[in-house]
Tab-separated table of C-alpha atoms and ligand atoms in Angstrom:
chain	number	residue	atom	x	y	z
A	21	UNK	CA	99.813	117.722	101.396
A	22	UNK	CA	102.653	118.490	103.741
A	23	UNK	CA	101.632	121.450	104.832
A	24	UNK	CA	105.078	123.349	104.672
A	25	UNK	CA	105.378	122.285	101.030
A	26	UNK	CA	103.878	121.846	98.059
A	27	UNK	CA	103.585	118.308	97.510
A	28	UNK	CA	99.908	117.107	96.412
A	29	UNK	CA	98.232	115.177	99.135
A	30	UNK	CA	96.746	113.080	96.970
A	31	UNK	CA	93.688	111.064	98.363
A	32	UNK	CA	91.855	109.944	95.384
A	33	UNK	CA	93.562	106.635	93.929
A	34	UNK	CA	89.890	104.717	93.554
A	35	UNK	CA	90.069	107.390	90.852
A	36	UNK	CA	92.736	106.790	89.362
A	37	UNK	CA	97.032	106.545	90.499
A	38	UNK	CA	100.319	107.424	88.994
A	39	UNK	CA	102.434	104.534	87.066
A	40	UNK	CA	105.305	103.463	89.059
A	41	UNK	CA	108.445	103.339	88.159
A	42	UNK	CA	109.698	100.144	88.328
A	43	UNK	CA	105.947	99.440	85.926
A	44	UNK	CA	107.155	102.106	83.751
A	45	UNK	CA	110.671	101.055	82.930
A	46	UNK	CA	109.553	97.320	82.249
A	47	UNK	CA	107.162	99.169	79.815
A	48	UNK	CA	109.884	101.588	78.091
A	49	UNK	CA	111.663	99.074	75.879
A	50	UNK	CA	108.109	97.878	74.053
A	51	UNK	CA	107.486	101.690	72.699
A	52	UNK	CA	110.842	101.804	70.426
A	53	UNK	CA	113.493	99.251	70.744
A	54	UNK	CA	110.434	96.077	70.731
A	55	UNK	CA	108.352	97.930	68.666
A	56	UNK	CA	107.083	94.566	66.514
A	57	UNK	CA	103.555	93.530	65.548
A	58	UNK	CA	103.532	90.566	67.810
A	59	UNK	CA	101.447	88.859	65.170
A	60	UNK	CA	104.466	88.545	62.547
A	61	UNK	CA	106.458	85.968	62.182
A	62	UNK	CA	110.345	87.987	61.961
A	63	UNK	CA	112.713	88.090	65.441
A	64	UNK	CA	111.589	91.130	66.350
A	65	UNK	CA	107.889	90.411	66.925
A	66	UNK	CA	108.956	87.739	68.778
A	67	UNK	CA	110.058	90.188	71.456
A	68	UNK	CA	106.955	91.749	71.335
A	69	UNK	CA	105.123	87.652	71.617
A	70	UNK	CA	107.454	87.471	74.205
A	71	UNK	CA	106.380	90.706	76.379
A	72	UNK	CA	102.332	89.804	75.947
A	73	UNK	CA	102.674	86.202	76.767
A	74	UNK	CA	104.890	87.122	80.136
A	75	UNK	CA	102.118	89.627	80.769
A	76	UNK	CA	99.379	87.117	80.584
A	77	UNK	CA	101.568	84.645	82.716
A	78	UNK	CA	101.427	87.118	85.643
A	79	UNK	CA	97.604	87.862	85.289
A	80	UNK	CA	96.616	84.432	85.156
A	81	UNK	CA	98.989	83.573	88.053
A	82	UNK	CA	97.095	86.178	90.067
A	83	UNK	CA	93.773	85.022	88.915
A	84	UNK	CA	94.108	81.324	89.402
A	85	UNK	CA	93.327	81.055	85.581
A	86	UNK	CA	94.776	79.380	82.462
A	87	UNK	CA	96.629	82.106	80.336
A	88	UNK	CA	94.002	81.507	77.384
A	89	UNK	CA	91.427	82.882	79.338
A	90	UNK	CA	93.272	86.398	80.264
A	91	UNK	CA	92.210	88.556	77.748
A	92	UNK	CA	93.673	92.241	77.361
A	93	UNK	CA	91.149	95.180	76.523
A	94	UNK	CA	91.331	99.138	76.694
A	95	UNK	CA	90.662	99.512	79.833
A	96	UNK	CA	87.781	98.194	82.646
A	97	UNK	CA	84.778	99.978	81.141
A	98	UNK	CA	85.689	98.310	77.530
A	99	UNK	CA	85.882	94.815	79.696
A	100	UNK	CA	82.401	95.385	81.471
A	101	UNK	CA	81.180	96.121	78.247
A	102	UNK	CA	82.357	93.293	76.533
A	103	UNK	CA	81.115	91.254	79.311
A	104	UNK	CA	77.815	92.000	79.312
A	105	UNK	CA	76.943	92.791	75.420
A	106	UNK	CA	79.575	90.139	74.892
A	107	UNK	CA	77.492	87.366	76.664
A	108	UNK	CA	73.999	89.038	75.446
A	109	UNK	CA	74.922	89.027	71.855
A	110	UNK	CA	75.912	85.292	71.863
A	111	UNK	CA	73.072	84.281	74.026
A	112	UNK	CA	70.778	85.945	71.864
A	113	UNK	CA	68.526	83.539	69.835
A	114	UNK	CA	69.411	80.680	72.120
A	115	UNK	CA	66.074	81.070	73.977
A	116	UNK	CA	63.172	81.193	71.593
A	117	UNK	CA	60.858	80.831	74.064
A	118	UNK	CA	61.749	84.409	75.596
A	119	UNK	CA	59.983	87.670	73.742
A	120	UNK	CA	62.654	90.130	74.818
A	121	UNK	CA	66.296	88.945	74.384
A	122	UNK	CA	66.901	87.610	78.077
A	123	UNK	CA	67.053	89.113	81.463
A	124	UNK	CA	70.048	90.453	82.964
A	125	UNK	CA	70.314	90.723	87.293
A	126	UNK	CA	72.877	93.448	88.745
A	127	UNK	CA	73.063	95.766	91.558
A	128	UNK	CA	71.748	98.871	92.042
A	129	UNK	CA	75.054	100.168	93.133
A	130	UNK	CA	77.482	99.134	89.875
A	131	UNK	CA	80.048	101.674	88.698
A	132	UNK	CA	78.267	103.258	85.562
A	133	UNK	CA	80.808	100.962	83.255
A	134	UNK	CA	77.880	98.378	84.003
A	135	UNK	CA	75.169	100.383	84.722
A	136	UNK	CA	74.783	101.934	81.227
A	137	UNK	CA	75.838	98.698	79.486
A	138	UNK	CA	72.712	97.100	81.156
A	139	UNK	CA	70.602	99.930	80.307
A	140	UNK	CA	72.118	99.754	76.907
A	141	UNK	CA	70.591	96.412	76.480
A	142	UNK	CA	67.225	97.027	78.198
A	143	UNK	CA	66.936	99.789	74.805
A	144	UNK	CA	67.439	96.864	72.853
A	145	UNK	CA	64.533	94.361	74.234
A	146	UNK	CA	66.710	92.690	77.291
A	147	UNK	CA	65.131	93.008	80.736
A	148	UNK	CA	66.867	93.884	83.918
A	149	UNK	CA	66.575	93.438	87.039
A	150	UNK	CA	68.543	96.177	89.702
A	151	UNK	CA	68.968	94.228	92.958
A	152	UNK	CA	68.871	96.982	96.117
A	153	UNK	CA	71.519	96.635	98.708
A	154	UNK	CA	71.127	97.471	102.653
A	155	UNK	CA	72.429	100.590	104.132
A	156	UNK	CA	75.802	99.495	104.589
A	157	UNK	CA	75.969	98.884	100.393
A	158	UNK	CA	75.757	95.334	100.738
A	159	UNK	CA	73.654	93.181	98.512
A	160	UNK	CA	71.935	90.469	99.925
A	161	UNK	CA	73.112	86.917	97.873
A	162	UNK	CA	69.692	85.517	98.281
A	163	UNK	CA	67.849	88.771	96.856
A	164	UNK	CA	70.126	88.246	94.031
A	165	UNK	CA	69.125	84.827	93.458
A	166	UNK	CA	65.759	85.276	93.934
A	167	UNK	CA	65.738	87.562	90.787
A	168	UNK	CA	66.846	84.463	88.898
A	169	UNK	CA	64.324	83.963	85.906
A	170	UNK	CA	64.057	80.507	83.388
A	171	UNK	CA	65.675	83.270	80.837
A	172	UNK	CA	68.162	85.010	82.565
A	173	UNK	CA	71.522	84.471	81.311
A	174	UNK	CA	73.687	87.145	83.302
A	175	UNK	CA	74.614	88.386	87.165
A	176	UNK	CA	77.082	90.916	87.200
A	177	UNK	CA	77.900	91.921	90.664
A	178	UNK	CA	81.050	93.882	91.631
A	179	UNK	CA	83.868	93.008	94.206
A	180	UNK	CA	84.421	95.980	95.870
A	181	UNK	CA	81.959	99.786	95.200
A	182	UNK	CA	84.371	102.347	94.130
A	183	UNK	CA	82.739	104.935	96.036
A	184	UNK	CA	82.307	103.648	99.765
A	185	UNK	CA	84.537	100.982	99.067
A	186	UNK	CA	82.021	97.916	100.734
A	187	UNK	CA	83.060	94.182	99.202
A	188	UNK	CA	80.678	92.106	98.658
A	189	UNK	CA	80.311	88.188	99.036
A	190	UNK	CA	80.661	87.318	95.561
A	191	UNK	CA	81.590	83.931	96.083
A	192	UNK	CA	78.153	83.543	98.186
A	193	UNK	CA	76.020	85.345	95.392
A	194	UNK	CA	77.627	82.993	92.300
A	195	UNK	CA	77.055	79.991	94.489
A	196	UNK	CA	73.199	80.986	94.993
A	197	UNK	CA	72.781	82.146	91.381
A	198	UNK	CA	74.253	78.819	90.501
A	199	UNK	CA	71.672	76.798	92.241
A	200	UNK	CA	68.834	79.205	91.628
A	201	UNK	CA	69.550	79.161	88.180
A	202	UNK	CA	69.843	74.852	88.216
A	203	UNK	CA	66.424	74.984	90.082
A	204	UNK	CA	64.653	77.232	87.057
A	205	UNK	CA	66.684	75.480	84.693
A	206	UNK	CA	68.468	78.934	83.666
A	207	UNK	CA	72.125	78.669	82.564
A	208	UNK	CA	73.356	82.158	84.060
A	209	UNK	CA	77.200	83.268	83.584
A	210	UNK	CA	78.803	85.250	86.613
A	211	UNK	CA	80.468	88.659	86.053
A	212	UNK	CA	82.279	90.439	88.605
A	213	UNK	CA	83.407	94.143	88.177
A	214	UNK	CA	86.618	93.449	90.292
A	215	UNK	CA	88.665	96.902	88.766
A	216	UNK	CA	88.283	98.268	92.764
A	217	UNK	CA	89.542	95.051	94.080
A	218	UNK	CA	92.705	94.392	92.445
A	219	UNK	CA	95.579	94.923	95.330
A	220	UNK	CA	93.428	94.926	98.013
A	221	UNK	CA	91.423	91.502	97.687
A	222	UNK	CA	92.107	88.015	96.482
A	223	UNK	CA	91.040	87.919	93.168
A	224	UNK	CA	91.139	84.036	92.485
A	225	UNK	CA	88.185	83.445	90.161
A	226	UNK	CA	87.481	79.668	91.358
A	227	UNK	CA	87.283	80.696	94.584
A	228	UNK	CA	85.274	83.740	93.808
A	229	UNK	CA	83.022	81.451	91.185
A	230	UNK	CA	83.248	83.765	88.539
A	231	UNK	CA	82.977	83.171	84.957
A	232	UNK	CA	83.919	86.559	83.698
A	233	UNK	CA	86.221	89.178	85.365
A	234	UNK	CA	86.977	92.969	84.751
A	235	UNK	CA	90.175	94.502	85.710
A	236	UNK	CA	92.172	98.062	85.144
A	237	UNK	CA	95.573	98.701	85.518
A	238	UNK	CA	95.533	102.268	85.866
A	239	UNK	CA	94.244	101.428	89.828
A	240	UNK	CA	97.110	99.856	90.469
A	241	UNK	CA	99.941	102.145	89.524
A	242	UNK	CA	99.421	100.507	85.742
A	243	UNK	CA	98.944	102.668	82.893
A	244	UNK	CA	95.499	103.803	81.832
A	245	UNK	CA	93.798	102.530	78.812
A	246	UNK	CA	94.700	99.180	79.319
A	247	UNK	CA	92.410	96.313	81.025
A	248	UNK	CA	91.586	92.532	81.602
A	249	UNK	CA	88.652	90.668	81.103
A	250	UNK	CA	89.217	87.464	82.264
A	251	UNK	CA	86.879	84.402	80.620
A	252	UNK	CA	86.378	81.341	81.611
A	253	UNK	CA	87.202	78.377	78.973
A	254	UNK	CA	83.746	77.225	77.202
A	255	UNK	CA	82.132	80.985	77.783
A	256	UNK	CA	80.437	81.915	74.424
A	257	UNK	CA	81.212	85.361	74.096
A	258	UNK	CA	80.366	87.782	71.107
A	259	UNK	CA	83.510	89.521	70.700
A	260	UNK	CA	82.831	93.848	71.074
A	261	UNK	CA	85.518	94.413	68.747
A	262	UNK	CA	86.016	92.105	65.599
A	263	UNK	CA	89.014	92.031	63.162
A	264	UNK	CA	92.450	90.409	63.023
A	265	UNK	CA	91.447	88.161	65.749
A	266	UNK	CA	93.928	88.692	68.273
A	267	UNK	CA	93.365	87.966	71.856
A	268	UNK	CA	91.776	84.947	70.831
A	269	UNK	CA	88.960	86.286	68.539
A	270	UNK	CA	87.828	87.858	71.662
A	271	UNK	CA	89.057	91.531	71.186
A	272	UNK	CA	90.494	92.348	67.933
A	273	UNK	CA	93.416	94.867	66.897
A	274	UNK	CA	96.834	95.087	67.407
A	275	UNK	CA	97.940	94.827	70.978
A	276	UNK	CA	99.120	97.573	73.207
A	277	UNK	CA	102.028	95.662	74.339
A	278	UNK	CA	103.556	98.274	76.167
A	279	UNK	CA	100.517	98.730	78.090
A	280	UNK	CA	99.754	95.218	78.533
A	281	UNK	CA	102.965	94.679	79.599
A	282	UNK	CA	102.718	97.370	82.499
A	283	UNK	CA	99.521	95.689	83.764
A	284	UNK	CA	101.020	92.370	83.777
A	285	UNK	CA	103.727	93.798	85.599
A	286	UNK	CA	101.332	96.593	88.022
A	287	UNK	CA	99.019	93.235	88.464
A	288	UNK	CA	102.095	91.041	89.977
A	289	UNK	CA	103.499	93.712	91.973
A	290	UNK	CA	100.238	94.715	93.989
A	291	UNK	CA	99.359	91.356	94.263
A	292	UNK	CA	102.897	90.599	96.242
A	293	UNK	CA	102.211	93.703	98.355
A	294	UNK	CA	98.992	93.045	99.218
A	295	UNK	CA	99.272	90.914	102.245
A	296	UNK	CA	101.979	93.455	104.052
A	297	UNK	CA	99.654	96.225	103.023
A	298	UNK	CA	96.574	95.572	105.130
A	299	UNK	CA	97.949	96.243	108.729
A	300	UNK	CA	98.910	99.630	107.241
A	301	UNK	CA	96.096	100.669	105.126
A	302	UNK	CA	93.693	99.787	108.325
A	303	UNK	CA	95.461	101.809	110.616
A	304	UNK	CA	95.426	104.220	108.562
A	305	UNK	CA	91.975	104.149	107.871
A	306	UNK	CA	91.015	103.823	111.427
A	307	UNK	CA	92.868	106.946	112.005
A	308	UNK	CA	90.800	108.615	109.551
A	309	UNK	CA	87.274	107.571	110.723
A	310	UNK	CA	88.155	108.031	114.103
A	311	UNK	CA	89.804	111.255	113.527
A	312	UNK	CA	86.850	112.348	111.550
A	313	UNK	CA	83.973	111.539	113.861
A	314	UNK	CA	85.651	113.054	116.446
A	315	UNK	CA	86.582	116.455	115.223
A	316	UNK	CA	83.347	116.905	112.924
A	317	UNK	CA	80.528	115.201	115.361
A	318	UNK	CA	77.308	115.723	112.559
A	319	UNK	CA	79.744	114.273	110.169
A	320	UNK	CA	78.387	110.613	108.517
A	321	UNK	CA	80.640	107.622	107.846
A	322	UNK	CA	78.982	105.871	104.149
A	323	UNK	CA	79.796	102.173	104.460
A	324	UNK	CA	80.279	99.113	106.016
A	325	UNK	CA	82.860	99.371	108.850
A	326	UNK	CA	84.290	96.102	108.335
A	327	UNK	CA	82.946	94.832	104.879
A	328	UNK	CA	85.387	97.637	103.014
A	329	UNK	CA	88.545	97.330	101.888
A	330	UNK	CA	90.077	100.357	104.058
A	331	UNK	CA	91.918	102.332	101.143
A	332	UNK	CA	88.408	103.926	100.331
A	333	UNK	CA	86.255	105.774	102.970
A	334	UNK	CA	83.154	107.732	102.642
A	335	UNK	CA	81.629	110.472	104.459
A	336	UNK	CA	78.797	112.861	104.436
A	337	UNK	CA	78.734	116.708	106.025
A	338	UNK	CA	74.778	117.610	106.520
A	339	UNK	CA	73.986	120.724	104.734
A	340	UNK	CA	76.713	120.959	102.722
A	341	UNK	CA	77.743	120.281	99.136
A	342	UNK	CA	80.835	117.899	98.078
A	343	UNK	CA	82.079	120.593	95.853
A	344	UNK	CA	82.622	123.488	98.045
A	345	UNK	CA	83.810	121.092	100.607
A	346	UNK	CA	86.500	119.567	97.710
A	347	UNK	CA	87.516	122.503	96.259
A	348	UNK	CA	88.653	123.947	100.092
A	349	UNK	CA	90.500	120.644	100.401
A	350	UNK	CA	91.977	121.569	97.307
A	351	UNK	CA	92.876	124.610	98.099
A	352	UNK	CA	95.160	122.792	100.855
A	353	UNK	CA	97.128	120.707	98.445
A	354	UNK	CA	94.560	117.940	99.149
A	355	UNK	CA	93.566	115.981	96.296
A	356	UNK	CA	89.914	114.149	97.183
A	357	UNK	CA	86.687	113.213	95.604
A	358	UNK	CA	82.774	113.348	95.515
A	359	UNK	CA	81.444	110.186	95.028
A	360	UNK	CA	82.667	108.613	91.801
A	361	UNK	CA	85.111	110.556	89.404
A	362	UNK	CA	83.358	110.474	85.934
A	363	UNK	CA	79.833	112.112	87.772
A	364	UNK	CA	81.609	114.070	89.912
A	365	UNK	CA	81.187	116.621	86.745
A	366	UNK	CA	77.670	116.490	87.681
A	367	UNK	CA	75.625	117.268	90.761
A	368	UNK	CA	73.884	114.952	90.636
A	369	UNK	CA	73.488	113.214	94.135
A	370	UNK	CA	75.143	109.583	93.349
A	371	UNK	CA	73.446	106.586	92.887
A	372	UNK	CA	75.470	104.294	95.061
A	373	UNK	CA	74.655	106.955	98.820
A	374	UNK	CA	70.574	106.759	97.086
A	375	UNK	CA	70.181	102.917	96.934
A	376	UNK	CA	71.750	102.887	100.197
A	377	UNK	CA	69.080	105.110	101.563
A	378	UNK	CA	70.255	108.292	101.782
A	379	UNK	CA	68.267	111.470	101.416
A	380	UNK	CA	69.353	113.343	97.976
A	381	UNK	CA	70.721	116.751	99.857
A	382	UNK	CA	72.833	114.287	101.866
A	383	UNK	CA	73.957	112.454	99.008
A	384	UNK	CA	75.318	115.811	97.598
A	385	UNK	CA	76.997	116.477	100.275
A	386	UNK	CA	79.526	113.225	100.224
A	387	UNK	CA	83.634	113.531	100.068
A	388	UNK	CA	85.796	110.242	99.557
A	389	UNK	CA	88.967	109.550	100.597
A	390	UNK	CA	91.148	107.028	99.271
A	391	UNK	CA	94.482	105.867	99.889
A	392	UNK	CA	97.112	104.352	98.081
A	393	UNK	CA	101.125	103.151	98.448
A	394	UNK	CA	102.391	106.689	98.940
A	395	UNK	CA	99.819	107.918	102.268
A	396	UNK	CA	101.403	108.161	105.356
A	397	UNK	CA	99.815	109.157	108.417
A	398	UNK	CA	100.744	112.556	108.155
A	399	UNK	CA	98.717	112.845	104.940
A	400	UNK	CA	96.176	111.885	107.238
A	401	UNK	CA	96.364	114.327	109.955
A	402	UNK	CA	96.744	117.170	107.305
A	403	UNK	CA	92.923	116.209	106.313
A	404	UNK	CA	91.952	116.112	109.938
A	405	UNK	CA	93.091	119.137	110.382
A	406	UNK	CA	91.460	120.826	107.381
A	407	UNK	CA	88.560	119.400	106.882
A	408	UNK	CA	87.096	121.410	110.289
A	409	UNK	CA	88.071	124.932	109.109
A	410	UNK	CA	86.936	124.103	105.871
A	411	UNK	CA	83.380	122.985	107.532
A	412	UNK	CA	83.705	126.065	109.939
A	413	UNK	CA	84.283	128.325	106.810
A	414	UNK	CA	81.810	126.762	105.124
A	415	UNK	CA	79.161	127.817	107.946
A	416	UNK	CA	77.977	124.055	108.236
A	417	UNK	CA	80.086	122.830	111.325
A	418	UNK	CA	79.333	123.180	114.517
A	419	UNK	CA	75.735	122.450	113.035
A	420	UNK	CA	73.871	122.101	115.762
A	421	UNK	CA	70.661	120.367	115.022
A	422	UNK	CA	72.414	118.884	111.918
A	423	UNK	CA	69.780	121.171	109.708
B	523	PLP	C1	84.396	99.774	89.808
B	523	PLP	C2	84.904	100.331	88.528
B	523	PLP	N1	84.594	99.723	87.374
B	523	PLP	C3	85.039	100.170	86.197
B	523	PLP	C4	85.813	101.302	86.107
B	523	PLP	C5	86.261	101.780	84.753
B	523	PLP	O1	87.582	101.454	84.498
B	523	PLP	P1	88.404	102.232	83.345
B	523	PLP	O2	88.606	103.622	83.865
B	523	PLP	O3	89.679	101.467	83.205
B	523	PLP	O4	87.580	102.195	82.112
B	523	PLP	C6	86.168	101.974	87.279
B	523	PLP	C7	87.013	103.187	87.231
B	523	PLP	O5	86.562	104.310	87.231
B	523	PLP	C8	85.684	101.489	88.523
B	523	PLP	O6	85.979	102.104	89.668
């Protein structure tokens, strides 16, 4: 926040974060001057061609892929979705055998972009299965695979929670899937939700052993509305949206080249700064937890300490809602959140703090910081500061007896 000005502190980029510049002015050209349909055939749709096939060079470069299997989508919900109806509608029918239309195995903890899909399909006849995770928010690989079922078809299991931030061992739960499923005789595709991971993880799908992959731009200083889902060649997928075909049949209308061209572009650019950013983001991080335990002792750190990417942190105040809590913050200048954006509407306790165990009054009573390219350490020690008045004020801290 900057105290002694009136800057945002802004600590809530797992939300969402700003375009940057250099994105945005490789993006300005596509709105008017390369305006063409990059379907027709004239010069200047070839300038639009030209825009989506650089863009798909960069993502596949990140992901390890061929460019055929990038394929651009409104945003990361739109790719989860497309993922997992995708895969059910074009498995559907393909096991006679099976009553309902197939069984699906996720984690209890998904962002609600794969949550409600999978609910979506248990409405429809599919069965689910929601593996727990420990108290950390990790998922056990072999309590994944053990959910494996002759009729399962699907295991979506995301990279990195967008609410505590814990990563998860994707490669090690594809790899048991895989031999579960050869052991039932089950022919199971791998999702990952990766939108949280993007710029802060190596997102290589061979190496990961994914067959499907969900990214956003607007996490990584891309602009919103605009995703990837990447799928692997030979995937039958029922395309979501049908139409003119574009995007190889897989997601139909004209392309939002501008926007597709930022991502390309946001993708590349966090990817090269992701190896300098680590030292940073951990010190930074440390300060935070440290600083935090210290100054508010009842406080409660939600996570794993060293299975988390360190741009998201998680913490709990006994006896106290997130709200209150955020809206002091805000009235600081500092921008944070309460579990994940789209239910922080709600107050409802989240379901990511529940399946790790937590008690529903502490659940309410979570904040999340996260950091992006712009926090320094000062933005840091603003929050440390804060966040104890704010407690104080709030009557919660000193709690002694934690009641
Ligand atoms: C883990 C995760 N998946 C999916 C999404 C949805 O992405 P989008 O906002 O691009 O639809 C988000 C963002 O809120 C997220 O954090």
């Amino acid at each position: 926040m900057h105290m002694n000005d009136d800057r945002i502190n802004y600590l809530d980029h797992a939300a969402t974060t700003p375009v940057r510049e250099d994105v945005l002015e490789k993006m300005l050209p596509y709105f008017s001057q390369k305006f063409g349909n990059p379907s027709s055939l004239y010069a200047l749709a070839g300038e639009a061609r030209y825009g989506l096939d650089e863009a798909r060079e960069q993502v596949a470069a990140v992901l390890g892929s061929r460019t055929g299997e990038v394929v651009f989508t409104g945003g990361g919900s739109e790719s989860n979705n497309t993922a997992i109806k995708g895969v059910a509608a074009a498995r559907q029918g393909l096991s006679p055998g099976s009553r309902s239309g197939g069984h699906v195995i996720t984690s209890a903890i998904e962002h609600h972009a794969v949550i409600h899909p999978v609910e979506q399909l248990e409405k429809m006849g599919y069965e689910a299965t929601y593996v727990g995770v420990d108290g950390a928010g990790r998922v056990d690989p072999d309590e994944f695979a053990a959910a494996v079922r002759p009729d399962t078809f699907l295991a979506s299991v995301m990279l990195v929670n967008n609410e505590v931030g814990t990563i998860q061992n994707v490669s090690a739960v594809s790899q048991r899937v895989r031999d579960a499923a050869d052991r039932v005789g089950a022919n199971v595709l791998i999702h990952t939700d990766a939108v949280q991971a993007a710029g802060k993880l190596s997102l290589n799908v061979d190496d990961l052993g994914v067959d499907l992959m969900s990214l956003s731009a607007h996490k990584i200083y891309g602009p919103k509305g605009v995703g990837v889902l990447f799928v692997r060649r030979g995937t039958e997928l029922e395309p979501l949206i049908a139409g003119g075909g574009q995007e190889g049949q897989m997601r139909s209308g004209t392309e939002n080249v501008a926007a597709i061209v930022g991502m390309g572009e946001a993708l590349t650019l966090s990817e090269a700064e992701r190896p300098s950013n680590r030292a940073r983001f951990h010190e930074l991080s440390e300060r935070l937890v440290e600083g935090i335990a210290e100054r508010v002792p009842n406080s409660r750190f939600n996570g794993h300490h060293t299975d988390r990417v360190p741009e998201i942190a998680n913490f709990s105040f006994p006896g106290v809602e997130g709200e209150p809590v955020l809206l002091g913050l805000d009235f600081k200048g500092i921008a944070a959140s309460s579990g994940s954006a789209c239910s922080s509407a709600s107050l409802e306790p989240s379901h990511v703090l529940l399946a790790m165990g937590m008690s529903p009054e502490l659940a309410v009573g979570s904040v999340r910081i996260s950091m992006g390219r712009e926090t320094t350490g000062t933005d840091i020690d603003d929050v440390l500061q804060v966040l104890p008045e704010i407690l104080e004020q709030l009557g919660t801290f000193p709690a002694a007896g934690g009641n």
